[in-house]
Coordinates of N, CA and C in Angstrom, one line a residue:
X1 N 84.6 -61.8 -201.6 CA 85.8 -61.5 -201.4 C 86.3 -61.9 -199.9
X2 N 87.4 -62.9 -200.0 CA 87.7 -63.5 -198.9 C 89.2 -62.8 -199.0
X3 N 89.8 -62.4 -197.6 CA 90.8 -61.8 -197.2 C 91.5 -62.7 -196.0
X4 N 92.6 -62.5 -195.6 CA 93.8 -63.0 -194.4 C 93.1 -62.6 -193.2
X5 N 93.0 -63.2 -192.2 CA 92.3 -62.8 -190.8 C 93.0 -61.3 -190.4
X6 N 94.4 -61.3 -190.3 CA 95.3 -60.4 -189.9 C 94.9 -59.2 -190.8
X7 N 94.8 -58.9 -191.8 CA 94.4 -58.0 -193.0 C 92.9 -57.3 -192.3
X8 N 91.9 -58.4 -192.1 CA 90.4 -58.2 -191.9 C 90.5 -57.7 -190.5
X9 N 91.4 -57.9 -189.7 CA 91.5 -56.9 -188.1 C 92.3 -55.8 -188.5
X10 N 93.0 -55.5 -189.7 CA 93.6 -54.3 -189.7 C 92.7 -53.2 -190.2
X11 N 91.7 -53.9 -191.1 CA 90.8 -52.9 -192.0 C 89.7 -52.6 -190.7
X12 N 89.4 -53.9 -190.1 CA 88.4 -53.3 -189.1 C 89.3 -52.4 -188.1
X13 N 89.9 -52.3 -187.6 CA 90.6 -51.2 -186.8 C 90.6 -49.8 -187.7
X14 N 90.9 -49.8 -188.7 CA 91.1 -48.9 -189.7 C 89.7 -48.0 -189.6
X15 N 88.9 -48.8 -190.3 CA 87.5 -48.5 -190.5 C 86.8 -48.3 -189.0
X16 N 87.1 -48.7 -187.6 CA 86.3 -48.3 -186.5 C 87.2 -47.2 -186.2
X17 N 88.2 -46.6 -186.4 CA 89.0 -45.7 -185.9 C 88.1 -44.2 -186.8
X18 N 87.9 -44.7 -188.3 CA 86.9 -43.7 -188.6 C 85.8 -43.4 -188.0
X19 N 84.8 -44.3 -187.6 CA 83.8 -44.3 -187.2 C 83.8 -43.4 -185.9
X20 N 85.0 -43.2 -184.9 CA 85.4 -42.9 -183.7 C 85.6 -41.5 -184.2
X21 N 86.4 -41.1 -185.2 CA 86.4 -39.9 -185.7 C 85.2 -39.1 -186.2
X22 N 84.3 -39.8 -186.8 CA 83.0 -39.1 -187.0 C 82.4 -38.6 -186.2
X23 N 82.1 -39.8 -185.2 CA 81.7 -39.2 -184.0 C 82.1 -38.2 -182.9
X24 N 83.4 -38.3 -183.3 CA 83.9 -37.6 -182.3 C 84.0 -35.9 -182.8
X25 N 84.0 -35.7 -184.3 CA 84.0 -34.4 -184.9 C 82.7 -33.8 -185.0
X26 N 81.3 -35.0 -184.9 CA 79.8 -34.4 -185.2 C 79.5 -33.8 -183.6
X27 N 80.3 -34.9 -182.4 CA 79.5 -34.6 -181.2 C 80.7 -33.6 -180.5
X28 N 82.1 -34.1 -180.3 CA 82.5 -33.2 -179.3 C 83.8 -32.0 -180.2
X29 N 84.2 -32.4 -181.4 CA 84.4 -31.3 -182.8 C 85.2 -30.4 -182.2
X30 N 86.5 -30.8 -181.3 CA 87.5 -29.6 -180.9 C 88.8 -30.2 -181.7
X31 N 89.8 -29.4 -182.1 CA 90.6 -29.8 -182.9 C 91.8 -29.7 -182.2
X32 N 93.1 -30.9 -182.7 CA 93.0 -31.2 -184.0 C 92.2 -32.8 -183.8
X33 N 92.1 -33.3 -184.9 CA 91.5 -35.0 -184.9 C 92.5 -35.4 -184.3
X34 N 91.7 -36.3 -183.3 CA 92.5 -37.7 -182.1 C 92.6 -38.7 -183.0
X35 N 93.5 -38.7 -184.0 CA 93.9 -39.8 -185.1 C 94.5 -41.0 -184.1
X36 N 95.6 -40.6 -183.1 CA 96.3 -41.7 -182.6 C 95.3 -42.4 -181.7
X37 N 94.8 -41.8 -180.9 CA 93.7 -42.1 -179.8 C 92.5 -42.7 -180.1
X38 N 92.1 -42.5 -181.6 CA 91.3 -43.2 -182.0 C 91.5 -44.7 -182.9
X39 N 93.1 -44.9 -183.2 CA 93.4 -46.0 -183.3 C 93.6 -46.9 -182.3
X40 N 94.1 -46.5 -181.1 CA 94.5 -46.7 -180.1 C 93.1 -47.2 -179.6
X41 N 91.8 -46.5 -179.3 CA 90.8 -47.3 -179.0 C 90.1 -48.5 -179.9
X42 N 90.4 -48.2 -181.0 CA 89.6 -49.1 -182.3 C 90.9 -50.5 -182.3
X43 N 91.8 -50.1 -182.1 CA 92.7 -51.9 -181.7 C 92.3 -52.5 -180.3
X44 N 92.4 -51.6 -179.4 CA 91.8 -52.3 -177.9 C 90.6 -53.1 -178.3
X45 N 89.7 -52.2 -178.7 CA 88.2 -52.8 -178.9 C 88.1 -54.3 -179.9
X46 N 88.8 -53.8 -181.0 CA 89.1 -54.9 -181.8 C 89.8 -56.5 -181.3
X47 N 90.9 -56.1 -181.0 CA 91.8 -56.9 -180.5 C 91.1 -57.8 -179.3
X48 N 90.3 -57.1 -178.2 CA 89.5 -57.9 -177.3 C 88.3 -58.4 -177.6
X49 N 87.4 -57.9 -178.9 CA 86.6 -58.7 -179.7 C 87.0 -59.9 -180.3
X50 N 88.1 -60.0 -180.9 CA 89.0 -61.1 -181.6 C 89.0 -62.3 -180.5
X51 N 89.6 -61.6 -179.4 CA 90.2 -62.8 -178.3 C 88.7 -63.2 -177.7
X52 N 88.1 -62.5 -177.4 CA 86.7 -63.0 -176.6 C 86.2 -63.9 -177.4
X53 N 85.6 -63.6 -178.6 CA 84.7 -64.3 -179.6 C 85.5 -65.2 -180.3
X54 N 86.7 -64.8 -181.0 CA 87.0 -65.8 -181.7 C 87.9 -66.7 -181.3
X55 N 88.8 -66.4 -180.2 CA 89.8 -67.6 -179.2 C 89.1 -68.1 -178.3
X56 N 88.2 -67.5 -177.4 CA 87.9 -68.0 -176.0 C 86.1 -68.4 -176.4
X57 N 85.8 -67.6 -177.5 CA 84.0 -68.4 -178.0 C 83.5 -67.8 -176.6
X58 N 83.4 -66.9 -176.1 CA 82.6 -66.5 -174.8 C 81.3 -65.7 -175.4
X59 N 80.3 -66.3 -174.8 CA 78.9 -65.9 -175.1 C 78.8 -64.5 -175.8
X60 N 78.2 -64.0 -177.0 CA 78.1 -62.7 -177.7 C 77.9 -61.9 -176.7
X61 N 77.2 -61.9 -175.7 CA 76.7 -60.9 -174.8 C 78.1 -60.5 -174.1
X62 N 78.7 -61.3 -173.8 CA 80.0 -60.9 -173.0 C 81.1 -60.6 -173.9
X63 N 81.2 -61.4 -174.9 CA 82.3 -61.0 -176.1 C 82.3 -59.8 -176.6
X64 N 80.9 -59.2 -177.2 CA 81.1 -58.0 -177.6 C 80.8 -56.9 -176.2
X65 N 80.3 -56.9 -175.3 CA 80.0 -56.3 -174.6 C 81.3 -55.5 -173.8
X66 N 82.5 -56.6 -173.8 CA 83.5 -56.3 -172.9 C 84.0 -54.9 -173.9
X67 N 84.2 -55.5 -174.8 CA 85.0 -54.6 -176.2 C 84.5 -53.1 -176.2
X68 N 83.0 -53.2 -176.0 CA 82.2 -52.0 -176.1 C 82.4 -51.0 -174.8
X69 N 82.5 -52.1 -173.7 CA 83.2 -51.3 -172.5 C 84.5 -50.5 -172.3
X70 N 85.4 -51.3 -172.9 CA 86.6 -50.7 -173.5 C 86.9 -49.3 -174.1
X71 N 85.9 -49.3 -175.2 CA 85.9 -48.4 -175.8 C 85.2 -46.9 -175.2
X72 N 84.2 -47.4 -174.3 CA 83.9 -46.2 -173.6 C 84.6 -45.9 -172.6
X73 N 85.5 -46.7 -171.6 CA 86.4 -46.2 -170.8 C 87.5 -45.5 -171.4
X74 N 88.2 -45.9 -172.7 CA 89.3 -45.4 -173.5 C 88.7 -44.0 -173.9
X75 N 87.6 -43.8 -174.3 CA 87.0 -42.5 -174.9 C 86.6 -41.9 -174.0
X76 N 86.3 -42.3 -172.8 CA 86.5 -41.4 -171.6 C 87.6 -40.5 -171.1
X77 N 88.5 -41.6 -170.9 CA 89.8 -41.3 -170.8 C 90.6 -40.2 -171.6
X78 N 90.1 -40.5 -173.2 CA 91.0 -39.7 -174.1 C 90.3 -38.4 -174.3
X79 N 88.8 -38.1 -174.1 CA 88.4 -37.0 -174.4 C 87.4 -36.3 -173.5
X80 N 87.6 -37.0 -172.5 CA 86.8 -36.6 -171.4 C 85.4 -35.6 -171.2
X81 N 84.3 -36.4 -172.2 CA 83.0 -35.5 -172.6 C 82.4 -35.9 -171.3
X82 N 80.9 -35.0 -171.3 CA 80.4 -35.3 -170.5 C 79.6 -36.4 -170.6
X83 N 78.7 -37.1 -169.4 CA 78.2 -38.1 -169.8 C 77.2 -38.0 -171.1
X84 N 76.4 -37.3 -171.6 CA 75.5 -37.4 -172.4 C 76.1 -37.2 -173.8
X85 N 77.6 -36.3 -173.8 CA 78.2 -36.4 -174.8 C 78.6 -37.6 -175.2
X86 N 79.0 -38.2 -174.1 CA 79.9 -39.7 -174.4 C 78.9 -40.4 -175.4
X87 N 77.4 -40.4 -174.6 CA 76.7 -41.6 -175.3 C 76.1 -40.6 -176.6
X88 N 76.0 -39.4 -176.9 CA 75.8 -39.0 -178.2 C 77.0 -39.4 -179.3
X89 N 78.4 -39.1 -178.8 CA 79.4 -39.6 -179.5 C 79.2 -41.0 -180.1
X90 N 78.9 -41.7 -178.8 CA 78.8 -43.3 -179.2 C 77.6 -43.7 -180.4
X91 N 76.8 -42.9 -179.6 CA 75.7 -43.2 -181.3 C 75.9 -42.8 -182.4
X92 N 76.8 -41.5 -182.5 CA 77.0 -41.4 -183.9 C 77.5 -42.1 -184.6
X93 N 79.0 -42.6 -183.9 CA 80.2 -43.4 -184.4 C 79.3 -45.0 -184.5
X94 N 78.4 -45.3 -183.5 CA 77.9 -46.4 -183.7 C 76.8 -46.4 -185.0
X95 N 76.2 -45.2 -185.3 CA 75.4 -45.3 -186.5 C 76.3 -45.4 -187.9
X96 N 77.5 -44.6 -187.9 CA 78.4 -44.3 -189.0 C 79.1 -46.1 -188.9
X97 N 79.4 -46.4 -187.9 CA 79.9 -48.4 -188.0 C 78.8 -49.2 -188.8
X98 N 77.3 -48.8 -188.4 CA 76.8 -49.9 -189.0 C 76.7 -49.5 -190.8
X99 N 76.6 -48.3 -190.8 CA 76.7 -47.8 -192.3 C 78.2 -48.5 -193.1
X100 N 78.8 -48.2 -192.4 CA 79.7 -48.9 -193.0 C 80.2 -50.2 -193.1
X101 N 79.5 -51.1 -192.2 CA 79.2 -52.3 -192.3 C 78.4 -52.7 -193.6
X102 N 77.0 -52.2 -193.5 CA 76.5 -52.7 -194.8 C 77.0 -52.1 -196.1
X103 N 77.8 -51.0 -196.1 CA 78.5 -50.7 -197.5 C 79.5 -51.9 -197.8
X104 N 80.4 -52.0 -196.8 CA 81.4 -53.5 -197.1 C 80.7 -54.7 -197.4
X105 N 79.7 -54.9 -196.7 CA 79.5 -56.2 -197.0 C 78.4 -56.0 -198.2
X106 N 77.7 -54.9 -198.7 CA 77.5 -55.0 -200.0 C 78.2 -55.0 -200.9
X107 N 79.3 -54.8 -200.9 CA 80.6 -53.9 -201.8 C 81.1 -55.3 -202.0
X108 N 81.7 -55.8 -200.9 CA 82.7 -57.0 -201.0 C 82.6 -58.2 -200.2
X109 N 81.4 -58.2 -199.5 CA 80.8 -59.5 -198.8 C 81.8 -59.8 -197.5
X110 N 82.1 -58.7 -197.1 CA 82.9 -59.0 -195.9 C 82.0 -58.8 -194.7
X111 N 82.3 -59.4 -193.7 CA 81.3 -59.7 -192.7 C 81.9 -59.3 -191.1
X112 N 83.5 -58.9 -191.5 CA 84.1 -59.4 -190.0 C 84.1 -57.9 -189.2
X113 N 83.1 -56.5 -189.6 CA 83.0 -55.8 -188.6 C 81.6 -56.2 -188.0
X114 N 80.8 -57.2 -188.3 CA 79.6 -57.5 -187.6 C 79.0 -58.9 -188.1
X115 N 79.8 -60.1 -187.9 CA 79.8 -61.1 -188.4 C 78.4 -61.9 -188.2
X116 N 77.7 -61.6 -187.7 CA 76.2 -62.0 -187.2 C 75.4 -61.5 -188.2
X117 N 75.6 -60.1 -188.9 CA 74.8 -59.5 -189.4 C 74.8 -59.3 -191.1
X118 N 74.1 -59.9 -191.8 CA 74.5 -59.7 -193.3 C 73.2 -58.7 -194.1
X119 N 73.9 -57.6 -194.0 CA 72.8 -56.9 -194.6 C 73.1 -56.3 -195.9
X120 N 72.3 -56.7 -196.7 CA 73.1 -56.3 -198.4 C 72.0 -55.0 -198.8
X121 N 72.7 -54.2 -199.6 CA 72.1 -52.9 -200.2 C 71.4 -53.3 -201.5
X122 N 72.5 -54.0 -202.4 CA 72.3 -54.7 -203.7 C 72.8 -55.7 -203.9

């Protein structure tokens, strides 16, 4: 199913925000859920990814690492975790991100979370 690129970006931001909340809940677990912060982190990372990869066509190593760096910086600024907790939070969130990608690709054929990886369950 093909979607408008703007809608893909919005869905990607929302899904990434959910993965951030999962990582935050599992590792950091304080209340309340940081919904606004997770949306800001996801929006910045996704918009930078779109700019660096789709608009400026930077090499993938750079185009994907800079949004990830922004994710780490904003996560640290918003949540103030220790370094080990920051890494654990990222790993849980990233695992959730991978699972989400596999599910949306399998169900809808959407690759906008990981355009270079087509992993189908069924």
